[in-house]
Amino acid sequence: MDNVILEMIDITKEFPGVVALDHVNLVVKDNEIHALVGENGAGKSTLMNVLSGVYPHGTYTGSIVFQGEECEFHNIKDSERKGIAIIHQELALVPYLSIAENMFLGNERARGGVINWQETRARTSELLARVGLHENPDTLIKDIGVGKQQLVEIAKALAKEVKLLILDEPTAALNEAESAHLLDIIRELKRRGVPCIIISHKLNEVEQVADSITILRDGATIETLVKDVDEMSEDRIIKGMVGREIKDRWPARESEIGDVYFSVENWCAFDPIDEDKQVIKNVSLHVRKGEVVGIAGLMGAGRTELAMSMFGKAYGRKITGTMKKDGKPVEFKTIQHAIRHGVAYLTEDRKTAGLILINDIRENISMASLGKLSKRFVINRNREIQVAEEYRAKLNIKTPSISQLAGNLSGGNQQKVCLSRWIFADPDVLILDEPTRGIDVGAKYEIYTIINKLAAAGKAVIIISSELPEVLGISDRVYVMNQGRIVGELSKQEASQESVMRCIMQSSREG
Amino acid sequence: MEGTQLTNRNRKIQFNARQYGMGIALIAIMILFQILTKGVLLKPLNVSNLIMQNSYVLVLAIGMLLCILTGNIDLSVGSIAAFIGATSGVFIMDFKMDPVLVLVLSVVIGGVIGAWQGFWISYVRIPAFIVTLAGQLIFRGLTMAILNGQTKAPFPDIYTVVSAGFVPDVLTDLLGPISLFGKQLNLLTLAFGILVSVLYIISELRKRAEMRRYNFAVLSPAMLAVKVTLMVVGINLFTFWLNDYKGIPTVLVLLGVLIMIYSFVTSRTTIGRHIYAFGGNEKAARLSGINTKRVFFWVYVNMGVLSAVAGIVFAGRLNAATPKAGVNFELDAIASCYIGGASASGGIGTVFGAIVGGLIMGVLNNGMSIMGISVDWQQAIKGFVLLMAVAFDVLSKKKK
């Protein structure tokens, strides 16, 4: 075992009332990509926080051996000095500073406090090349996409001579092409002697890229699978994560599809800031009663913009086109108007645009339907509590109490709170934007079940998702969107990963 | 019905630990100064004084709380209060207008000023800090221009009654004087205490019945009795205390009504919920169908109105309109909210907390004045208390 770079032995970490990690063991070799998987709340992040010194030595029991040396990290600086770099889901870059400035932030190429800009730029270009990013070092971070920002973060870690790279959900916000590129970079780094721990919910990626996989469940190590020794299929991983086999990742649904209920034709919208930039171009689509329609496409295809422009012009300006609901033409001037007419939009990013994290579950659920719960402006609090309890039971929101703050819930439960809000608003048309982003397999399944129930109740459901298998798995019909246009419409039978990608490729070539 | 058992567990009386803590801090500070001032602080005369001295800052603190709930502040309230004082002075003393009409007009002007600022803040999206900083300069300047740098006095009686007068004891006039321990009682004041107690008991019982109807757990009868008794004793002790001087200050009635209305609006109505939602996450609020612009606008209109009320009370208390009226009132109002547990980033805070925060500042001021500590030191100590109160809050949150 001479090539082991990291050994975490018997780590136990307790928070008041909960054991977050229960004698966890993790062994990482210096020539591998090691995936850490588990449902939300399984202890992955806690384990990485112990490793990086966020939870200082002494607040946990067990030992960390890094490069053959027992380590006691008291803060993040300590672990960084040893060469452990962690890149969080929320990137730690300053948007209004350039790539070069971000690259050496806190680690400036300077003598006596005066920065050597020539060296900074030169070194930045070098590091960017190593991660396959061809950008001018003077470009501001805000002007490059999330995928590239992720690469900058990795380059930044390389600048600090990283020995072990930890990536927390690196591809959660990336599209397929960006993800593939990122995974290539990680493989390349491994070849050059930088091993990596990757935390991911995207099991297909884990399957592709990992040399070994450690599975955590409920704060305990369940098993470690090693490439070429154990089976490493998605199903195998899921079995380890949830402790049982999930036979069907997409719960079956008896579709009872009715008449066309909601449609837009020749829908156009322009960028709210840049008036001349057309974001949505002549989109026509429709959804029937009881039907689940998926909108597939790459990140930046304009799907969220389309959804929001239909939702009471929440996005865009100079919006034109006709919208029909239940056979009658309608125009929603405001979001209130759209909601009153039975349209609901579940936001893409639940933390920044969906929930009020400092409010409790009850207030988050009632938010869009306060009119229903009040008489002459006065809220009936008791009824509100009743409603919140009802939805907690119905959607299986796992929480000790409805007075729990939304910010303290796991991703899956947060999403259920958002869904509760809109189901309680009782819409006829639901637009769900990335309904399962960043949530674990078990909770995903529950959310699919909820979607099925909504369709069975005769609602018209539109699903936007960047995870192709998900769109294909739950939709009755799929629209493919690219560069602000609908470039394909596929029935359930026609829709496959290949056919969707073919639509996108073809339109890109023509466009 | 399903979930009832769980419901019962959840519907416990929820206490905001922070506010509870601030209430205790207020009592502790009162006891401290009661000792340091050798019993002067809580003398009935001084209690009346304390209420009147702080009334205008408390009125401002109520409005400021709403601004702070949206995650902003209003720096212009002191200048607006002064401006209202000045215009009232000119209307009454120079134009000989009817005082009651001027009172109404003042509140309207306050609302218009609030709408002016609200327009820039909410619809043009200029940061509130900048708009109200501009307002502070604009209305201070206009005040000085209107008054020509001079003081105008005196105001008619109606003004002084509002801010420095007492509710006349009509009950004694009706029933004749009644004495206890050789002292004549202010019957109206005592009757008022009893009335408030009765209303309180009724509201508690109604709340209980309502919760029963929804199958929620309620306090045990013994606990309820303890709670109600404590409150009733507290209320009546307070009115009995006031009775010993001149009875109920008029401004206390005004304050009480404002506190009740705003507590109710913030905690029980959709309007209040919209304000909290706005401060908690504006984008989420907007996408849930809340008209965020309108909420933001009206919060500042409201602040303008309450600034006018504070301006009237202050003018009445000084019995004059002066160019220097209301200087630094905004800072006292903001400090009251923060001491009372409001969060600078918005979405957290209560009217009750803001009032407790204002009273802490008021007791500090008053107590130190009685002790003969100079104003410069008072200011330094108040600043330190503000910092410590918020630091305590931040640190206690971290511990959790």
PDB file of N, CA and C in Angstrom, chain A residues 322-389:
ATOM      1  N   THR A 322     -48.864  34.399 -29.607  1.00  0.00           N
ATOM      2  CA  THR A 322     -50.172  34.169 -29.018  1.00  0.00           C
ATOM      3  C   THR A 322     -50.105  33.023 -28.038  1.00  0.00           C
ATOM      4  N   MET A 323     -50.849  33.191 -26.968  1.00  0.00           N
ATOM      5  CA  MET A 323     -50.897  32.152 -25.952  1.00  0.00           C
ATOM      6  C   MET A 323     -52.353  31.758 -25.776  1.00  0.00           C
ATOM      7  N   LYS A 324     -52.587  30.451 -25.724  1.00  0.00           N
ATOM      8  CA  LYS A 324     -53.951  29.996 -25.535  1.00  0.00           C
ATOM      9  C   LYS A 324     -54.017  29.057 -24.354  1.00  0.00           C
ATOM     10  N   LYS A 325     -55.076  29.235 -23.577  1.00  0.00           N
ATOM     11  CA  LYS A 325     -55.293  28.314 -22.484  1.00  0.00           C
ATOM     12  C   LYS A 325     -56.732  27.851 -22.553  1.00  0.00           C
ATOM     13  N   ASP A 326     -56.927  26.556 -22.575  1.00  0.00           N
ATOM     14  CA  ASP A 326     -58.256  25.989 -22.659  1.00  0.00           C
ATOM     15  C   ASP A 326     -59.014  26.551 -23.868  1.00  0.00           C
ATOM     16  N   GLY A 327     -58.312  26.693 -24.976  1.00  0.00           N
ATOM     17  CA  GLY A 327     -58.950  27.136 -26.211  1.00  0.00           C
ATOM     18  C   GLY A 327     -59.093  28.643 -26.353  1.00  0.00           C
ATOM     19  N   LYS A 328     -58.927  29.375 -25.249  1.00  0.00           N
ATOM     20  CA  LYS A 328     -59.125  30.823 -25.330  1.00  0.00           C
ATOM     21  C   LYS A 328     -57.781  31.545 -25.309  1.00  0.00           C
ATOM     22  N   PRO A 329     -57.646  32.577 -26.132  1.00  0.00           N
ATOM     23  CA  PRO A 329     -56.397  33.335 -26.088  1.00  0.00           C
ATOM     24  C   PRO A 329     -56.282  34.100 -24.770  1.00  0.00           C
ATOM     25  N   VAL A 330     -55.091  34.076 -24.198  1.00  0.00           N
ATOM     26  CA  VAL A 330     -54.872  34.801 -22.937  1.00  0.00           C
ATOM     27  C   VAL A 330     -53.580  35.599 -23.039  1.00  0.00           C
ATOM     28  N   GLU A 331     -53.495  36.622 -22.227  1.00  0.00           N
ATOM     29  CA  GLU A 331     -52.234  37.349 -22.119  1.00  0.00           C
ATOM     30  C   GLU A 331     -51.982  37.619 -20.645  1.00  0.00           C
ATOM     31  N   PHE A 332     -50.862  37.154 -20.157  1.00  0.00           N
ATOM     32  CA  PHE A 332     -50.523  37.394 -18.758  1.00  0.00           C
ATOM     33  C   PHE A 332     -49.591  38.585 -18.689  1.00  0.00           C
ATOM     34  N   LYS A 333     -50.087  39.671 -18.111  1.00  0.00           N
ATOM     35  CA  LYS A 333     -49.257  40.878 -18.032  1.00  0.00           C
ATOM     36  C   LYS A 333     -48.298  40.809 -16.858  1.00  0.00           C
ATOM     37  N   THR A 334     -48.730  40.146 -15.784  1.00  0.00           N
ATOM     38  CA  THR A 334     -47.892  40.057 -14.592  1.00  0.00           C
ATOM     39  C   THR A 334     -47.892  38.614 -14.088  1.00  0.00           C
ATOM     40  N   ILE A 335     -46.971  38.367 -13.162  1.00  0.00           N
ATOM     41  CA  ILE A 335     -46.890  37.034 -12.574  1.00  0.00           C
ATOM     42  C   ILE A 335     -48.177  36.719 -11.800  1.00  0.00           C
ATOM     43  N   GLN A 336     -48.683  37.730 -11.072  1.00  0.00           N
ATOM     44  CA  GLN A 336     -49.932  37.529 -10.319  1.00  0.00           C
ATOM     45  C   GLN A 336     -51.033  37.053 -11.261  1.00  0.00           C
ATOM     46  N   HIS A 337     -51.072  37.682 -12.409  1.00  0.00           N
ATOM     47  CA  HIS A 337     -52.066  37.376 -13.419  1.00  0.00           C
ATOM     48  C   HIS A 337     -51.945  35.910 -13.866  1.00  0.00           C
ATOM     49  N   ALA A 338     -50.718  35.494 -14.138  1.00  0.00           N
ATOM     50  CA  ALA A 338     -50.483  34.117 -14.585  1.00  0.00           C
ATOM     51  C   ALA A 338     -50.922  33.121 -13.522  1.00  0.00           C
ATOM     52  N   ILE A 339     -50.582  33.423 -12.273  1.00  0.00           N
ATOM     53  CA  ILE A 339     -50.940  32.501 -11.190  1.00  0.00           C
ATOM     54  C   ILE A 339     -52.455  32.432 -11.050  1.00  0.00           C
ATOM     55  N   ARG A 340     -53.104  33.591 -11.151  1.00  0.00           N
ATOM     56  CA  ARG A 340     -54.560  33.618 -11.023  1.00  0.00           C
ATOM     57  C   ARG A 340     -55.215  32.784 -12.131  1.00  0.00           C
ATOM     58  N   HIS A 341     -54.547  32.740 -13.286  1.00  0.00           N
ATOM     59  CA  HIS A 341     -55.102  31.951 -14.381  1.00  0.00           C
ATOM     60  C   HIS A 341     -54.641  30.499 -14.353  1.00  0.00           C
ATOM     61  N   GLY A 342     -54.058  30.083 -13.233  1.00  0.00           N
ATOM     62  CA  GLY A 342     -53.753  28.674 -13.081  1.00  0.00           C
ATOM     63  C   GLY A 342     -52.465  28.204 -13.732  1.00  0.00           C
ATOM     64  N   VAL A 343     -51.483  29.084 -13.801  1.00  0.00           N
ATOM     65  CA  VAL A 343     -50.175  28.656 -14.293  1.00  0.00           C
ATOM     66  C   VAL A 343     -49.184  28.752 -13.142  1.00  0.00           C
ATOM     67  N   ALA A 344     -48.346  27.737 -12.996  1.00  0.00           N
ATOM     68  CA  ALA A 344     -47.346  27.759 -11.933  1.00  0.00           C
ATOM     69  C   ALA A 344     -45.980  27.505 -12.542  1.00  0.00           C
ATOM     70  N   TYR A 345     -44.973  28.145 -11.981  1.00  0.00           N
ATOM     71  CA  TYR A 345     -43.607  27.937 -12.473  1.00  0.00           C
ATOM     72  C   TYR A 345     -42.698  27.631 -11.296  1.00  0.00           C
ATOM     73  N   LEU A 346     -42.160  26.428 -11.293  1.00  0.00           N
ATOM     74  CA  LEU A 346     -41.211  26.024 -10.258  1.00  0.00           C
ATOM     75  C   LEU A 346     -39.831  26.449 -10.726  1.00  0.00           C
ATOM     76  N   THR A 347     -39.166  27.301  -9.935  1.00  0.00           N
ATOM     77  CA  THR A 347     -37.922  27.906 -10.421  1.00  0.00           C
ATOM     78  C   THR A 347     -36.782  26.903 -10.496  1.00  0.00           C
ATOM     79  N   GLU A 348     -35.863  27.243 -11.368  1.00  0.00           N
ATOM     80  CA  GLU A 348     -34.706  26.410 -11.640  1.00  0.00           C
ATOM     81  C   GLU A 348     -33.804  26.318 -10.408  1.00  0.00           C
ATOM     82  N   ASP A 349     -33.622  27.459  -9.735  1.00  0.00           N
ATOM     83  CA  ASP A 349     -32.700  27.478  -8.611  1.00  0.00           C
ATOM     84  C   ASP A 349     -33.488  27.726  -7.334  1.00  0.00           C
ATOM     85  N   ARG A 350     -33.708  26.648  -6.588  1.00  0.00           N
ATOM     86  CA  ARG A 350     -34.614  26.793  -5.451  1.00  0.00           C
ATOM     87  C   ARG A 350     -34.045  27.691  -4.365  1.00  0.00           C
ATOM     88  N   LYS A 351     -32.716  27.740  -4.247  1.00  0.00           N
ATOM     89  CA  LYS A 351     -32.159  28.527  -3.141  1.00  0.00           C
ATOM     90  C   LYS A 351     -32.221  30.027  -3.406  1.00  0.00           C
ATOM     91  N   THR A 352     -31.912  30.448  -4.626  1.00  0.00           N
ATOM     92  CA  THR A 352     -31.897  31.887  -4.862  1.00  0.00           C
ATOM     93  C   THR A 352     -33.224  32.413  -5.368  1.00  0.00           C
ATOM     94  N   ALA A 353     -34.028  31.590  -6.010  1.00  0.00           N
ATOM     95  CA  ALA A 353     -35.258  32.123  -6.599  1.00  0.00           C
ATOM     96  C   ALA A 353     -36.512  31.396  -6.136  1.00  0.00           C
ATOM     97  N   GLY A 354     -36.346  30.316  -5.369  1.00  0.00           N
ATOM     98  CA  GLY A 354     -37.518  29.548  -4.989  1.00  0.00           C
ATOM     99  C   GLY A 354     -37.925  29.780  -3.545  1.00  0.00           C
ATOM    100  N   LEU A 355     -37.019  29.486  -2.645  1.00  0.00           N
ATOM    101  CA  LEU A 355     -37.378  29.493  -1.240  1.00  0.00           C
ATOM    102  C   LEU A 355     -36.953  30.774  -0.542  1.00  0.00           C
ATOM    103  N   ILE A 356     -37.626  31.049   0.564  1.00  0.00           N
ATOM    104  CA  ILE A 356     -37.102  32.047   1.490  1.00  0.00           C
ATOM    105  C   ILE A 356     -36.444  31.231   2.585  1.00  0.00           C
ATOM    106  N   LEU A 357     -35.136  31.152   2.538  1.00  0.00           N
ATOM    107  CA  LEU A 357     -34.417  30.203   3.392  1.00  0.00           C
ATOM    108  C   LEU A 357     -34.562  30.532   4.874  1.00  0.00           C
ATOM    109  N   ILE A 358     -34.749  31.836   5.190  1.00  0.00           N
ATOM    110  CA  ILE A 358     -34.859  32.200   6.611  1.00  0.00           C
ATOM    111  C   ILE A 358     -36.294  32.099   7.123  1.00  0.00           C
ATOM    112  N   ASN A 359     -37.210  31.708   6.261  1.00  0.00           N
ATOM    113  CA  ASN A 359     -38.582  31.484   6.740  1.00  0.00           C
ATOM    114  C   ASN A 359     -38.834  29.987   6.901  1.00  0.00           C
ATOM    115  N   ASP A 360     -39.894  29.663   7.660  1.00  0.00           N
ATOM    116  CA  ASP A 360     -40.114  28.243   7.905  1.00  0.00           C
ATOM    117  C   ASP A 360     -40.927  27.595   6.768  1.00  0.00           C
ATOM    118  N   ILE A 361     -41.110  26.297   6.895  1.00  0.00           N
ATOM    119  CA  ILE A 361     -41.769  25.523   5.849  1.00  0.00           C
ATOM    120  C   ILE A 361     -43.175  26.043   5.605  1.00  0.00           C
ATOM    121  N   ARG A 362     -43.872  26.308   6.693  1.00  0.00           N
ATOM    122  CA  ARG A 362     -45.256  26.768   6.586  1.00  0.00           C
ATOM    123  C   ARG A 362     -45.346  28.026   5.718  1.00  0.00           C
ATOM    124  N   GLU A 363     -44.516  29.003   6.022  1.00  0.00           N
ATOM    125  CA  GLU A 363     -44.596  30.259   5.276  1.00  0.00           C
ATOM    126  C   GLU A 363     -44.184  30.079   3.826  1.00  0.00           C
ATOM    127  N   ASN A 364     -43.261  29.173   3.587  1.00  0.00           N
ATOM    128  CA  ASN A 364     -42.841  28.932   2.210  1.00  0.00           C
ATOM    129  C   ASN A 364     -43.926  28.245   1.387  1.00  0.00           C
ATOM    130  N   ILE A 365     -44.690  27.386   2.042  1.00  0.00           N
ATOM    131  CA  ILE A 365     -45.750  26.688   1.305  1.00  0.00           C
ATOM    132  C   ILE A 365     -46.908  27.630   0.990  1.00  0.00           C
ATOM    133  N   SER A 366     -47.245  28.499   1.930  1.00  0.00           N
ATOM    134  CA  SER A 366     -48.445  29.321   1.742  1.00  0.00           C
ATOM    135  C   SER A 366     -48.200  30.537   0.848  1.00  0.00           C
ATOM    136  N   MET A 367     -46.930  30.813   0.561  1.00  0.00           N
ATOM    137  CA  MET A 367     -46.535  32.074  -0.055  1.00  0.00           C
ATOM    138  C   MET A 367     -47.303  32.470  -1.317  1.00  0.00           C
ATOM    139  N   ALA A 368     -47.577  31.497  -2.181  1.00  0.00           N
ATOM    140  CA  ALA A 368     -48.201  31.855  -3.456  1.00  0.00           C
ATOM    141  C   ALA A 368     -49.722  31.831  -3.359  1.00  0.00           C
ATOM    142  N   SER A 369     -50.248  31.451  -2.205  1.00  0.00           N
ATOM    143  CA  SER A 369     -51.706  31.315  -2.090  1.00  0.00           C
ATOM    144  C   SER A 369     -52.236  32.010  -0.850  1.00  0.00           C
ATOM    145  N   LEU A 370     -51.595  33.096  -0.445  1.00  0.00           N
ATOM    146  CA  LEU A 370     -52.035  33.758   0.784  1.00  0.00           C
ATOM    147  C   LEU A 370     -53.484  34.228   0.661  1.00  0.00           C
ATOM    148  N   GLY A 371     -53.888  34.570  -0.562  1.00  0.00           N
ATOM    149  CA  GLY A 371     -55.264  35.022  -0.772  1.00  0.00           C
ATOM    150  C   GLY A 371     -56.267  33.972  -0.320  1.00  0.00           C
ATOM    151  N   LYS A 372     -55.926  32.696  -0.590  1.00  0.00           N
ATOM    152  CA  LYS A 372     -56.825  31.609  -0.229  1.00  0.00           C
ATOM    153  C   LYS A 372     -56.929  31.422   1.268  1.00  0.00           C
ATOM    154  N   LEU A 373     -55.864  31.824   1.976  1.00  0.00           N
ATOM    155  CA  LEU A 373     -55.792  31.555   3.408  1.00  0.00           C
ATOM    156  C   LEU A 373     -56.182  32.769   4.228  1.00  0.00           C
ATOM    157  N   SER A 374     -56.645  33.818   3.560  1.00  0.00           N
ATOM    158  CA  SER A 374     -56.909  35.028   4.338  1.00  0.00           C
ATOM    159  C   SER A 374     -58.268  35.616   3.985  1.00  0.00           C
ATOM    160  N   LYS A 375     -58.736  36.406   4.940  1.00  0.00           N
ATOM    161  CA  LYS A 375     -59.992  37.115   4.729  1.00  0.00           C
ATOM    162  C   LYS A 375     -59.690  38.567   5.021  1.00  0.00           C
ATOM    163  N   ARG A 376     -59.984  39.442   4.114  1.00  0.00           N
ATOM    164  CA  ARG A 376     -59.674  40.868   4.254  1.00  0.00           C
ATOM    165  C   ARG A 376     -58.264  41.067   4.802  1.00  0.00           C
ATOM    166  N   PHE A 377     -57.290  40.513   4.148  1.00  0.00           N
ATOM    167  CA  PHE A 377     -55.866  40.666   4.474  1.00  0.00           C
ATOM    168  C   PHE A 377     -55.402  39.905   5.712  1.00  0.00           C
ATOM    169  N   VAL A 378     -56.332  39.418   6.538  1.00  0.00           N
ATOM    170  CA  VAL A 378     -55.898  38.750   7.764  1.00  0.00           C
ATOM    171  C   VAL A 378     -55.735  37.261   7.492  1.00  0.00           C
ATOM    172  N   ILE A 379     -54.536  36.759   7.772  1.00  0.00           N
ATOM    173  CA  ILE A 379     -54.239  35.363   7.496  1.00  0.00           C
ATOM    174  C   ILE A 379     -54.814  34.475   8.589  1.00  0.00           C
ATOM    175  N   ASN A 380     -55.457  33.413   8.194  1.00  0.00           N
ATOM    176  CA  ASN A 380     -55.932  32.424   9.144  1.00  0.00           C
ATOM    177  C   ASN A 380     -54.771  31.475   9.450  1.00  0.00           C
ATOM    178  N   ARG A 381     -54.080  31.771  10.546  1.00  0.00           N
ATOM    179  CA  ARG A 381     -52.847  31.036  10.837  1.00  0.00           C
ATOM    180  C   ARG A 381     -53.090  29.557  11.095  1.00  0.00           C
ATOM    181  N   ASN A 382     -54.196  29.279  11.764  1.00  0.00           N
ATOM    182  CA  ASN A 382     -54.462  27.883  12.088  1.00  0.00           C
ATOM    183  C   ASN A 382     -54.685  27.061  10.823  1.00  0.00           C
ATOM    184  N   ARG A 383     -55.428  27.671   9.891  1.00  0.00           N
ATOM    185  CA  ARG A 383     -55.662  26.980   8.625  1.00  0.00           C
ATOM    186  C   ARG A 383     -54.332  26.801   7.884  1.00  0.00           C
ATOM    187  N   GLU A 384     -53.481  27.810   7.988  1.00  0.00           N
ATOM    188  CA  GLU A 384     -52.183  27.758   7.321  1.00  0.00           C
ATOM    189  C   GLU A 384     -51.335  26.593   7.854  1.00  0.00           C
ATOM    190  N   ILE A 385     -51.374  26.433   9.162  1.00  0.00           N
ATOM    191  CA  ILE A 385     -50.620  25.331   9.772  1.00  0.00           C
ATOM    192  C   ILE A 385     -51.171  23.996   9.289  1.00  0.00           C
ATOM    193  N   GLN A 386     -52.496  23.935   9.245  1.00  0.00           N
ATOM    194  CA  GLN A 386     -53.143  22.709   8.792  1.00  0.00           C
ATOM    195  C   GLN A 386     -52.694  22.338   7.374  1.00  0.00           C
ATOM    196  N   VAL A 387     -52.680  23.352   6.519  1.00  0.00           N
ATOM    197  CA  VAL A 387     -52.284  23.130   5.133  1.00  0.00           C
ATOM    198  C   VAL A 387     -50.844  22.635   5.065  1.00  0.00           C
ATOM    199  N   ALA A 388     -49.967  23.288   5.816  1.00  0.00           N
ATOM    200  CA  ALA A 388     -48.561  22.899   5.794  1.00  0.00           C
ATOM    201  C   ALA A 388     -48.399  21.461   6.266  1.00  0.00           C
ATOM    202  N   GLU A 389     -49.125  21.095   7.311  1.00  0.00           N
ATOM    203  CA  GLU A 389     -49.058  19.723   7.820  1.00  0.00           C
ATOM    204  C   GLU A 389     -49.555  18.729   6.778  1.00  0.00           C
TER     205      GLU A 389
END
